[in-house]
Amino acid sequence: MAVRAFSSPRRPLRSDAFLLLVLFLVSVSCSTSETQGFCAVGYESDCGLSSEKILIKGGTVVNAHRKEVADVYIEDGIVVSVRPNIKVGDHVKIIDATGKYVMPGGIDPHTHLEMEFMGTVTIDDFFTGQAAALAGGTTMHIDFVIPVNGNLTAGFESYMNKAKKAVMDYGFHMAITKWDEGVSKDMELMVNDHGINSFKFFMAYKGSLMISDELLLQGLQKCKSLGAIAMVHAENGDAVAEGQKRMIDLGITGPEGHALSRPPVLEGEATARAIRLANFVNTPLYVVHVMSIDAMEEIAKARKAGQRVIGEPVASGLILDDSWLWHPDYTTSAKYVMSPPIRTSGHDKALQAALSTGVLQLVGTDHCAFNSTQKALGSEDFRKIPNGVNGIEERMHLIWDKMVESGQMTVTDYVRVTSTECAKVFNIYPRKGAILEGSDADIIILNPNASFKIAAASHHSRSDTNVYEGTTGKGKVEVTISQGRVVYEDGKLKVTPGSGRYIRMPPFGYLFDGIEKADAAYFASLNAPIQRTKSAA
Ligand code: URP
Ligand code: ZN
Ligand code: ZN
């Protein structure tokens, strides 16, 4: 019997006209990608019809809370049953997963698709970025809406429009770049009407996205009242601007100047400041792209003291070091420019240890890809290099190899940091982040004995470069199932533009449990105001 405890809205049937439009969009948007294994389809086409009934047999099913050898039966986009020896009739696609891991599809909490930034637009849109994600075992991501001239509603509409070609499920965070009554009201609208439950505050990028402490404080208070998670890009933007000037004065104009101008201490300072302000307000805080020991230790200290702080390392910070920024070839070095910067060797290993011990909770990518022509914008001045690296396709493989294959992390913890914790933090668990009866059928099958190799020539991003070029490792996602359909198998993608669904994320997730009680205890402890008698004299 189909269980639909977490049922999702079904897509309405498309009209032929719409299907034609979709196929037209595909021919426009993926013409360069067809050579790399895309097969963009409607429901029935040359690529074949994806089965709506699937039985995954004999694999090790991994959830964050346990693993077991079991079969998984999927019908109509939903997990119907998880148990050994499921029997099915005809017309069911059977996938043998013996000796392989069957896991919830990855959820990437941090991406920037088709984002206008630093005078250009990220090269991957909601088609190519999501196709790349599916090829790498990620079945949902949460992208950052950037307001249009500070206007949240205009920003939301613009991103809903960009996402029309989506091929998998996605949600939105919203950046806050200015403060007034309209922004405050629009935050209510975003949470109550549009399914956004997180807002990001940039403490860096002076002159564009950066906000003041005063705004951060207002924002934290507003987030608390709405049950929305406050997120921070934590770097001291004023000091970064000063550091950049210092490098230029020294004649350092190349990509290495990027790392030198914004050292870890500036990330540590801003992380500490945001944590203290969130503590003052008593609201949960989510620190995006934790890149340094300095920031990680601030998070560790706060969590030890009982504060609700979530730390998100990203694949680049966990895997790479900054030696690339000193590479003599400009194109090679510029592709590693992101903020906060990729740090010196040692920070990567410390972040891995923090992830495996639970000091940091979940892994993102900050997928913000620019091609080499875009990166060339800063060839005379590192301050003009568009900041960002790829990762949406590579994250699941890199984290498996670096953390699980190396023995640093258990398989259940792998599922937790790549999928489940994200679903929990953003309040969409167990619809997402689990293989349980009633969960969405977003599932991957990973072969621990197969290997992967990363190369720009074969990846699905539109970028002509890859920061993990040449990286090899063990553990390969062989099958990706999204919304109950096999979308990646035998190295081939079968994706349907327009099939991606916007996932609404309700406010007041688990991080808000007990906040009111803590506030009440705080007010009770004040022992004030004191009722004083006026003296006669
Ligand atoms: O360099 C980065 N991280 N680019 C994307 C924007 C951001 O700060 O997240
Ligand atoms: Zn950022
Ligand atoms: Zn980002």
Coordinates of C-alpha atoms and ligand atoms in Angstrom, one line a residue:
M1 CA 0.0 0.0 0.0
A2 CA 1.4 3.4 -0.9
V3 CA 2.1 5.5 2.1
R4 CA 1.9 9.2 1.6
A5 CA 2.6 10.7 4.9
F6 CA 4.8 13.3 3.4
S7 CA 3.1 13.5 0.1
S8 CA 4.2 16.1 -2.3
P9 CA 2.1 18.0 -4.9
R10 CA 1.8 16.2 -8.2
R11 CA 2.7 18.0 -11.3
P12 CA -0.2 18.9 -13.5
L13 CA -0.2 17.2 -16.9
R14 CA 1.6 19.3 -19.5
S15 CA -0.1 20.6 -22.6
D16 CA 1.6 19.7 -25.9
A17 CA 2.4 23.3 -26.4
F18 CA 4.3 23.4 -23.1
L19 CA 6.2 20.3 -23.9
L20 CA 7.3 21.8 -27.2
L21 CA 8.4 24.9 -25.4
V22 CA 10.3 22.7 -22.9
L23 CA 12.1 20.8 -25.7
F24 CA 12.9 24.1 -27.4
L25 CA 14.4 25.4 -24.2
V26 CA 16.4 22.2 -23.9
S27 CA 17.8 22.6 -27.4
V28 CA 18.8 26.2 -26.5
S29 CA 20.1 25.5 -23.0
C30 CA 22.0 22.3 -23.3
S31 CA 23.3 22.2 -26.8
T32 CA 26.9 22.3 -25.6
S33 CA 26.2 19.6 -23.1
E34 CA 24.8 16.9 -25.3
T35 CA 28.3 15.7 -26.1
Q36 CA 28.8 15.0 -22.5
G37 CA 26.1 12.4 -21.9
F38 CA 22.9 14.5 -21.6
C39 CA 19.7 13.1 -22.8
A40 CA 17.1 15.8 -22.1
V41 CA 13.6 14.3 -22.4
G42 CA 9.9 14.8 -22.0
Y43 CA 8.1 11.9 -20.5
E44 CA 8.4 9.7 -23.6
S45 CA 11.1 10.2 -26.1
D46 CA 14.1 8.6 -27.7
C47 CA 15.8 8.4 -24.3
G48 CA 13.1 6.0 -23.0
L49 CA 10.4 6.3 -20.4
S50 CA 11.6 6.3 -16.8
S51 CA 9.8 3.7 -14.7
E52 CA 7.4 5.0 -12.1
K53 CA 7.6 1.7 -10.2
I54 CA 11.1 0.7 -9.1
L55 CA 12.4 -2.1 -6.9
I56 CA 16.0 -1.7 -5.6
K57 CA 17.1 -5.1 -4.5
G58 CA 19.6 -6.4 -2.0
G59 CA 21.6 -3.2 -1.3
T60 CA 22.6 -1.9 2.1
V61 CA 20.1 0.8 2.8
V62 CA 21.7 3.6 4.8
N63 CA 19.8 6.2 6.8
A64 CA 21.5 8.6 9.3
H65 CA 20.1 6.5 12.2
R66 CA 20.8 3.0 10.9
K67 CA 21.9 0.8 8.0
E68 CA 20.4 -2.5 7.0
V69 CA 20.3 -4.9 4.0
A70 CA 16.9 -4.4 2.5
D71 CA 14.9 -3.9 -0.7
V72 CA 13.4 -0.5 -1.4
Y73 CA 10.1 -0.3 -3.4
I74 CA 9.2 3.0 -5.0
E75 CA 6.0 4.0 -6.6
D76 CA 4.9 7.3 -8.1
G77 CA 7.8 9.2 -6.6
I78 CA 7.4 8.0 -3.1
V79 CA 9.2 5.3 -1.0
V80 CA 6.5 2.7 -0.4
S81 CA 8.4 0.0 1.5
V82 CA 11.8 -0.7 2.9
R83 CA 12.3 -4.3 4.0
P84 CA 14.0 -7.5 2.9
N85 CA 12.6 -9.7 0.2
I86 CA 9.9 -7.5 -1.3
K87 CA 8.0 -9.3 -4.0
V88 CA 6.6 -7.3 -7.0
G89 CA 4.6 -8.1 -10.1
D90 CA 5.4 -7.2 -13.7
H91 CA 6.0 -3.7 -15.0
V92 CA 8.4 -2.9 -12.2
K93 CA 12.0 -1.8 -13.0
I94 CA 14.3 -4.0 -10.9
I95 CA 17.7 -2.6 -10.0
D96 CA 20.2 -5.0 -8.4
A97 CA 22.1 -3.2 -5.6
T98 CA 23.9 -6.2 -4.1
G99 CA 27.2 -5.1 -2.6
K100 CA 26.3 -1.4 -3.0
Y101 CA 25.0 1.4 -0.7
V102 CA 21.4 2.7 -1.2
M103 CA 21.3 6.2 0.3
P104 CA 19.2 9.3 0.3
G105 CA 20.1 11.6 -2.5
G106 CA 22.5 14.4 -1.5
I107 CA 21.1 17.8 -0.5
D108 CA 23.4 20.7 -1.1
P109 CA 22.6 23.5 1.3
H110 CA 24.6 26.2 -0.5
T111 CA 24.6 26.9 -4.3
H112 CA 24.5 30.0 -6.6
L113 CA 22.9 29.1 -9.9
E114 CA 22.6 31.9 -12.5
M115 CA 23.6 34.5 -9.9
E116 CA 24.6 38.0 -10.9
F117 CA 27.8 38.7 -9.1
M118 CA 30.9 40.8 -9.5
G119 CA 29.9 42.1 -12.9
T120 CA 29.0 38.8 -14.4
V121 CA 26.6 35.8 -14.0
T122 CA 27.5 32.4 -12.7
I123 CA 27.9 30.0 -15.6
D124 CA 25.6 27.2 -14.4
D125 CA 21.9 27.9 -14.5
F126 CA 19.1 25.8 -13.0
F127 CA 19.4 23.3 -15.9
T128 CA 23.1 22.7 -16.2
G129 CA 23.8 23.1 -12.5
Q130 CA 21.1 20.7 -11.5
A131 CA 22.0 18.2 -14.3
A132 CA 25.5 18.2 -12.9
A133 CA 24.2 17.7 -9.4
L134 CA 22.1 14.7 -10.5
A135 CA 25.1 13.1 -12.2
G136 CA 27.0 13.4 -8.9
G137 CA 24.3 12.0 -6.7
T138 CA 22.7 15.3 -5.4
T139 CA 18.9 15.4 -5.8
M140 CA 18.1 18.7 -4.0
H141 CA 19.8 21.9 -3.4
I142 CA 19.0 25.2 -1.7
D143 CA 20.0 28.3 -3.7
F144 CA 20.4 31.9 -2.5
V145 CA 17.9 34.4 -3.9
I146 CA 19.6 37.8 -4.2
P147 CA 17.1 40.6 -3.9
V148 CA 16.7 43.0 -6.9
N149 CA 17.9 46.5 -5.7
G150 CA 17.2 45.3 -2.1
N151 CA 13.7 44.2 -3.0
L152 CA 12.9 40.7 -1.7
T153 CA 9.7 40.1 -3.7
A154 CA 11.4 41.1 -7.0
G155 CA 14.3 38.8 -6.1
F156 CA 12.0 35.9 -5.4
E157 CA 10.1 36.3 -8.6
S158 CA 13.3 36.6 -10.6
Y159 CA 14.6 33.3 -9.1
M160 CA 11.3 31.5 -9.6
N161 CA 11.7 32.5 -13.2
K162 CA 15.3 31.3 -13.5
A163 CA 14.2 28.0 -12.0
K164 CA 11.5 27.2 -14.6
K165 CA 14.1 24.9 -16.3
A166 CA 14.8 23.0 -13.1
V167 CA 15.3 19.3 -13.4
M168 CA 15.2 18.4 -9.7
D169 CA 13.8 19.6 -6.4
Y170 CA 15.2 22.9 -5.0
G171 CA 14.5 25.4 -2.2
F172 CA 15.6 29.0 -1.6
H173 CA 17.4 30.9 1.1
M174 CA 17.1 34.7 0.8
A175 CA 19.9 37.3 1.2
I176 CA 19.2 40.5 3.0
T177 CA 21.2 43.4 1.6
K178 CA 19.5 46.4 3.1
W179 CA 17.1 47.3 5.9
D180 CA 13.8 49.2 6.0
E181 CA 10.2 48.6 6.9
G182 CA 9.5 47.1 3.4
V183 CA 12.3 44.5 3.8
S184 CA 11.1 43.6 7.3
K185 CA 7.5 43.1 6.0
D186 CA 8.8 41.2 2.9
M187 CA 10.7 38.8 5.2
E188 CA 7.3 37.9 6.7
L189 CA 5.8 37.4 3.3
M190 CA 8.8 35.1 2.3
V191 CA 8.3 32.9 5.3
N192 CA 4.5 32.8 5.5
D193 CA 3.6 32.8 1.8
H194 CA 6.7 31.7 -0.1
G195 CA 8.2 28.8 1.9
I196 CA 11.6 30.4 2.7
N197 CA 12.8 29.8 6.2
S198 CA 16.4 31.1 6.1
F199 CA 18.0 34.5 5.5
K200 CA 21.7 35.2 4.7
F201 CA 23.6 38.2 5.9
F202 CA 26.9 39.0 4.2
M203 CA 29.5 40.5 6.6
A204 CA 31.9 40.9 3.6
Y205 CA 31.8 42.3 0.0
K206 CA 32.0 45.9 1.1
G207 CA 30.2 48.2 -1.3
S208 CA 27.9 45.5 -2.7
L209 CA 26.3 42.8 -0.5
M210 CA 27.9 43.7 2.9
I211 CA 25.6 44.7 5.8
S212 CA 26.4 46.6 9.1
D213 CA 26.3 45.2 12.6
E214 CA 23.2 47.3 13.1
L215 CA 21.4 45.6 10.2
L216 CA 22.6 42.2 11.3
L217 CA 21.1 42.8 14.8
Q218 CA 17.8 43.9 13.3
G219 CA 17.9 40.8 11.0
L220 CA 18.6 38.4 13.8
Q221 CA 15.7 39.7 15.8
K222 CA 13.4 39.5 12.8
C223 CA 14.5 36.0 12.0
K224 CA 13.9 34.9 15.5
S225 CA 10.3 36.3 15.5
L226 CA 9.6 34.4 12.2
G227 CA 11.2 31.1 13.2
A228 CA 13.7 31.6 10.3
I229 CA 17.4 30.6 10.4
A230 CA 19.9 33.5 10.2
M231 CA 22.9 32.6 8.1
V232 CA 26.1 34.5 7.9
H233 CA 29.0 34.9 5.4
A234 CA 31.5 35.6 8.2
E235 CA 34.4 37.8 7.2
N236 CA 35.2 41.3 8.4
G237 CA 34.5 43.2 5.2
D238 CA 36.1 46.5 6.4
A239 CA 39.3 44.7 7.3
V240 CA 39.2 42.8 4.0
A241 CA 39.0 46.1 2.1
E242 CA 42.0 47.3 4.0
G243 CA 43.9 44.0 3.4
Q244 CA 43.2 44.3 -0.3
K245 CA 44.6 47.9 -0.4
R246 CA 47.7 46.7 1.5
M247 CA 48.3 44.0 -1.2
I248 CA 47.9 46.4 -4.1
D249 CA 50.3 48.9 -2.4
L250 CA 52.8 46.1 -2.2
G251 CA 52.4 45.4 -5.9
I252 CA 50.7 42.1 -5.4
T253 CA 47.9 42.0 -8.0
G254 CA 47.6 38.3 -8.8
P255 CA 45.3 35.6 -7.3
E256 CA 47.7 35.0 -4.4
G257 CA 46.8 38.5 -3.2
H258 CA 43.2 37.3 -2.7
A259 CA 44.3 34.8 0.0
L260 CA 46.8 37.2 1.5
S261 CA 44.3 40.1 1.8
R262 CA 41.7 38.2 3.8
P263 CA 43.5 35.9 6.3
P264 CA 41.8 33.4 8.7
V265 CA 41.8 35.9 11.6
L266 CA 39.2 38.0 9.7
E267 CA 37.0 35.0 9.3
G268 CA 37.5 34.1 13.0
E269 CA 36.6 37.6 14.1
A270 CA 33.4 37.9 12.1
T271 CA 32.3 34.4 13.1
A272 CA 32.8 35.2 16.7
R273 CA 31.0 38.5 16.3
A274 CA 28.0 36.9 14.6
I275 CA 27.9 34.2 17.2
R276 CA 27.9 36.7 20.1
L277 CA 25.2 38.8 18.5
A278 CA 23.0 35.6 17.9
N279 CA 23.6 34.7 21.5
F280 CA 22.5 38.2 22.6
V281 CA 19.3 37.8 20.6
N282 CA 19.0 34.1 21.5
T283 CA 18.3 32.8 18.0
P284 CA 19.9 30.0 16.0
L285 CA 22.8 30.9 13.7
Y286 CA 24.1 29.0 10.6
V287 CA 27.6 29.9 9.5
V288 CA 28.1 29.2 5.8
H289 CA 31.3 28.1 4.2
V290 CA 33.5 27.6 7.3
M291 CA 37.0 27.7 5.7
S292 CA 39.4 28.1 8.6
I293 CA 40.4 26.6 12.0
D294 CA 39.8 30.1 13.4
A295 CA 36.1 30.1 12.5
M296 CA 35.6 26.4 13.3
E297 CA 37.0 26.9 16.8
E298 CA 34.6 29.8 17.5
I299 CA 31.7 27.5 16.5
A300 CA 33.1 24.7 18.7
K301 CA 33.4 27.0 21.7
A302 CA 29.8 28.3 21.2
R303 CA 28.3 24.8 20.8
K304 CA 30.2 23.6 23.9
A305 CA 28.6 26.5 25.8
G306 CA 25.2 25.3 24.6
Q307 CA 24.5 27.8 21.8
R308 CA 22.7 26.7 18.7
V309 CA 25.2 27.3 16.0
I310 CA 25.4 25.2 12.8
G311 CA 28.7 25.1 10.9
E312 CA 28.8 24.3 7.2
P313 CA 32.2 23.4 5.7
V314 CA 32.2 23.2 1.9
A315 CA 33.9 20.6 -0.3
S316 CA 36.6 23.0 -1.4
G317 CA 37.6 23.9 2.1
L318 CA 37.7 20.2 3.1
I319 CA 39.6 19.0 0.1
L320 CA 41.9 21.8 -1.3
D321 CA 44.7 24.0 0.0
D322 CA 45.7 27.5 -1.1
S323 CA 48.9 26.5 -2.9
W324 CA 47.0 26.6 -6.2
L325 CA 46.7 30.4 -5.8
W326 CA 50.5 30.7 -6.2
H327 CA 50.4 28.7 -9.5
P328 CA 52.4 30.5 -12.2
D329 CA 49.5 30.1 -14.8
Y330 CA 46.9 32.8 -14.2
T331 CA 43.9 30.7 -15.5
T332 CA 44.8 27.9 -13.2
S333 CA 45.3 30.0 -10.1
A334 CA 42.3 32.2 -10.7
K335 CA 39.9 29.3 -10.7
Y336 CA 40.6 28.8 -7.0
V337 CA 39.6 32.3 -6.0
M338 CA 36.6 32.1 -3.6
S339 CA 35.6 33.8 -0.3
P340 CA 36.5 33.2 2.4
P341 CA 39.6 31.9 0.7
I342 CA 40.8 28.3 0.5
R343 CA 43.3 28.2 3.3
T344 CA 46.9 26.8 3.8
S345 CA 47.3 23.1 4.2
G346 CA 46.3 22.1 7.7
H347 CA 43.0 23.9 7.8
D348 CA 41.5 21.3 5.5
K349 CA 42.5 18.4 7.8
A350 CA 41.2 20.3 10.9
L351 CA 37.9 20.9 9.1
Q352 CA 37.6 17.2 8.2
A353 CA 38.2 16.3 11.9
A354 CA 35.6 18.8 13.0
L355 CA 33.1 17.3 10.5
S356 CA 33.7 13.7 11.6
T357 CA 33.4 14.6 15.3
G358 CA 30.2 16.6 14.9
V359 CA 31.7 20.0 15.6
L360 CA 30.6 20.9 12.1
Q361 CA 27.3 19.5 11.0
L362 CA 26.8 19.4 7.2
V363 CA 28.6 19.8 4.0
G364 CA 27.8 22.3 1.2
T365 CA 29.6 23.3 -2.0
D366 CA 29.0 27.0 -2.5
H367 CA 28.8 26.0 -6.1
C368 CA 29.4 29.4 -7.8
A369 CA 31.0 28.5 -11.1
F370 CA 32.7 30.9 -13.5
N371 CA 34.5 30.0 -16.7
S372 CA 38.1 31.0 -17.5
T373 CA 36.9 34.0 -19.6
Q374 CA 34.9 35.3 -16.6
K375 CA 37.8 34.7 -14.3
A376 CA 40.0 36.7 -16.7
L377 CA 38.1 39.8 -15.6
G378 CA 40.7 40.0 -12.8
S379 CA 43.9 39.2 -14.6
E380 CA 45.3 42.7 -13.8
D381 CA 43.7 43.0 -10.3
F382 CA 42.7 40.1 -8.0
R383 CA 39.9 42.2 -6.6
K384 CA 38.1 41.8 -9.9
I385 CA 38.3 38.0 -10.1
P386 CA 34.7 36.7 -9.8
N387 CA 34.7 34.8 -6.5
G388 CA 33.5 31.2 -6.6
V389 CA 34.4 27.6 -7.4
N390 CA 32.5 24.5 -8.6
G391 CA 31.4 21.5 -6.5
I392 CA 27.8 20.6 -7.0
E393 CA 28.7 17.5 -9.1
E394 CA 31.7 16.5 -7.1
R395 CA 30.7 16.9 -3.5
M396 CA 29.2 13.4 -2.9
H397 CA 32.2 11.6 -4.4
L398 CA 34.8 13.8 -2.7
I399 CA 33.3 13.5 0.7
W400 CA 32.9 9.7 0.3
D401 CA 36.5 9.3 -0.7
K402 CA 38.0 11.7 1.8
M403 CA 35.8 10.8 4.8
V404 CA 34.4 7.3 4.4
E405 CA 36.9 5.5 2.2
S406 CA 39.7 6.9 4.4
G407 CA 38.1 5.5 7.5
Q408 CA 37.5 9.0 9.1
M409 CA 33.7 8.7 9.0
T410 CA 31.0 6.0 9.2
V411 CA 28.5 5.4 6.3
T412 CA 25.6 6.6 8.4
D413 CA 27.4 9.8 9.3
Y414 CA 28.1 10.3 5.6
V415 CA 24.3 10.3 5.0
R416 CA 23.9 12.7 7.9
V417 CA 26.4 15.3 6.7
T418 CA 25.5 15.1 3.0
S419 CA 21.7 14.9 3.3
T420 CA 19.8 14.3 6.6
E421 CA 21.1 17.1 8.7
C422 CA 20.3 19.6 5.9
A423 CA 16.7 18.3 5.7
K424 CA 16.4 18.6 9.5
V425 CA 17.9 22.0 9.8
F426 CA 15.7 23.4 7.0
N427 CA 12.6 21.5 8.3
I428 CA 11.9 19.2 5.4
Y429 CA 12.8 15.9 7.2
P430 CA 11.7 13.1 6.7
R431 CA 10.2 14.0 3.4
K432 CA 13.8 14.6 2.3
G433 CA 17.1 13.2 3.8
A434 CA 15.8 9.7 4.5
I435 CA 14.7 6.4 2.9
L436 CA 11.6 5.7 4.9
E437 CA 8.1 4.8 4.0
G438 CA 6.5 8.0 2.7
S439 CA 9.7 9.8 2.0
D440 CA 10.3 11.3 -1.5
A441 CA 12.1 8.8 -3.7
D442 CA 15.3 10.8 -4.1
I443 CA 17.9 7.9 -3.9
I444 CA 21.4 7.1 -5.0
I445 CA 23.2 3.8 -5.4
L446 CA 26.9 4.1 -4.7
N447 CA 29.4 1.3 -5.5
P448 CA 32.2 1.5 -3.0
N449 CA 34.4 -0.6 -5.2
A450 CA 34.2 1.5 -8.3
S451 CA 36.3 4.7 -8.8
F452 CA 35.7 8.2 -10.1
K453 CA 37.8 10.6 -12.0
I454 CA 37.0 14.4 -12.2
A455 CA 37.8 16.3 -15.4
A456 CA 36.3 19.5 -17.0
A457 CA 36.2 17.5 -20.3
S458 CA 33.6 15.1 -18.9
H459 CA 31.8 17.1 -16.1
H460 CA 28.3 18.4 -16.7
S461 CA 28.8 22.0 -15.5
R462 CA 29.1 24.6 -18.3
S463 CA 32.4 25.7 -17.0
D464 CA 35.6 24.9 -19.0
T465 CA 37.5 24.4 -15.8
N466 CA 37.2 22.3 -12.6
V467 CA 39.0 23.0 -9.4
Y468 CA 39.3 19.2 -8.8
E469 CA 40.7 18.5 -12.3
G470 CA 42.4 15.1 -12.3
T471 CA 41.2 14.0 -8.9
T472 CA 40.5 10.3 -8.6
G473 CA 39.0 8.3 -5.8
K474 CA 37.0 5.3 -4.7
G475 CA 33.2 5.1 -4.4
K476 CA 31.1 6.0 -7.5
V477 CA 27.4 7.0 -7.7
E478 CA 26.1 4.6 -10.3
V479 CA 22.4 5.4 -10.2
T480 CA 20.5 8.5 -9.2
I481 CA 16.8 8.4 -8.7
S482 CA 15.0 11.8 -8.5
Q483 CA 11.3 12.1 -7.7
G484 CA 11.0 8.3 -8.3
R485 CA 12.5 8.4 -11.8
V486 CA 15.9 7.0 -12.8
V487 CA 17.7 10.1 -14.0
Y488 CA 21.3 8.9 -14.1
E489 CA 22.4 5.4 -15.0
D490 CA 25.2 3.8 -17.0
G491 CA 26.9 7.2 -17.1
K492 CA 23.9 8.8 -18.8
L493 CA 21.6 11.5 -17.7
K494 CA 17.9 11.6 -18.5
V495 CA 16.6 14.9 -17.3
T496 CA 13.3 16.8 -17.9
P497 CA 13.5 20.6 -17.9
G498 CA 10.6 21.9 -15.9
S499 CA 10.3 18.8 -13.8
G500 CA 12.0 20.3 -10.8
R501 CA 9.8 21.2 -7.9
Y502 CA 10.1 24.2 -5.6
I503 CA 10.2 22.7 -2.1
R504 CA 8.6 25.0 0.6
M505 CA 10.4 24.9 3.9
P506 CA 8.3 25.7 6.9
P507 CA 9.6 27.9 9.7
F508 CA 10.3 26.9 13.3
G509 CA 12.4 23.9 12.7
Y510 CA 14.0 21.9 15.5
L511 CA 16.6 24.6 16.2
F512 CA 13.8 26.7 17.6
D513 CA 12.6 24.1 20.1
G514 CA 12.8 25.5 23.6
I515 CA 13.9 29.1 22.6
E516 CA 10.8 30.6 24.3
K517 CA 11.5 28.7 27.5
A518 CA 15.1 29.9 27.5
D519 CA 13.9 33.5 27.0
A520 CA 11.4 33.1 29.9
A521 CA 14.1 31.7 32.1
Y522 CA 16.4 34.7 31.2
F523 CA 13.7 37.3 32.0
A524 CA 12.9 35.5 35.3
S525 CA 16.6 35.7 36.2
L526 CA 16.9 39.4 35.7
N527 CA 15.7 40.3 39.2
A528 CA 14.6 43.6 37.7
P529 CA 13.1 46.2 37.6
I530 CA 13.5 46.8 41.3
Q531 CA 10.6 48.6 42.9
R532 CA 12.2 51.5 44.7
T533 CA 10.6 53.8 47.2
K534 CA 11.3 57.5 46.7
S535 CA 13.2 58.9 49.7
A536 CA 11.6 61.9 51.4
A537 CA 14.8 64.0 51.3
Ligands
URP1 O1 33.3 33.0 -3.3 C1 32.2 32.8 -3.1 N1 31.9 32.2 -1.9 N2 31.2 33.1 -3.9 C2 29.8 33.0 -3.7 C3 29.2 34.0 -2.9 C4 29.4 33.7 -1.4 O2 30.1 34.4 -0.7 O3 28.8 32.7 -1.0
ZN2 ZN 29.4 33.7 1.1
ZN3 ZN 27.9 31.2 -1.3

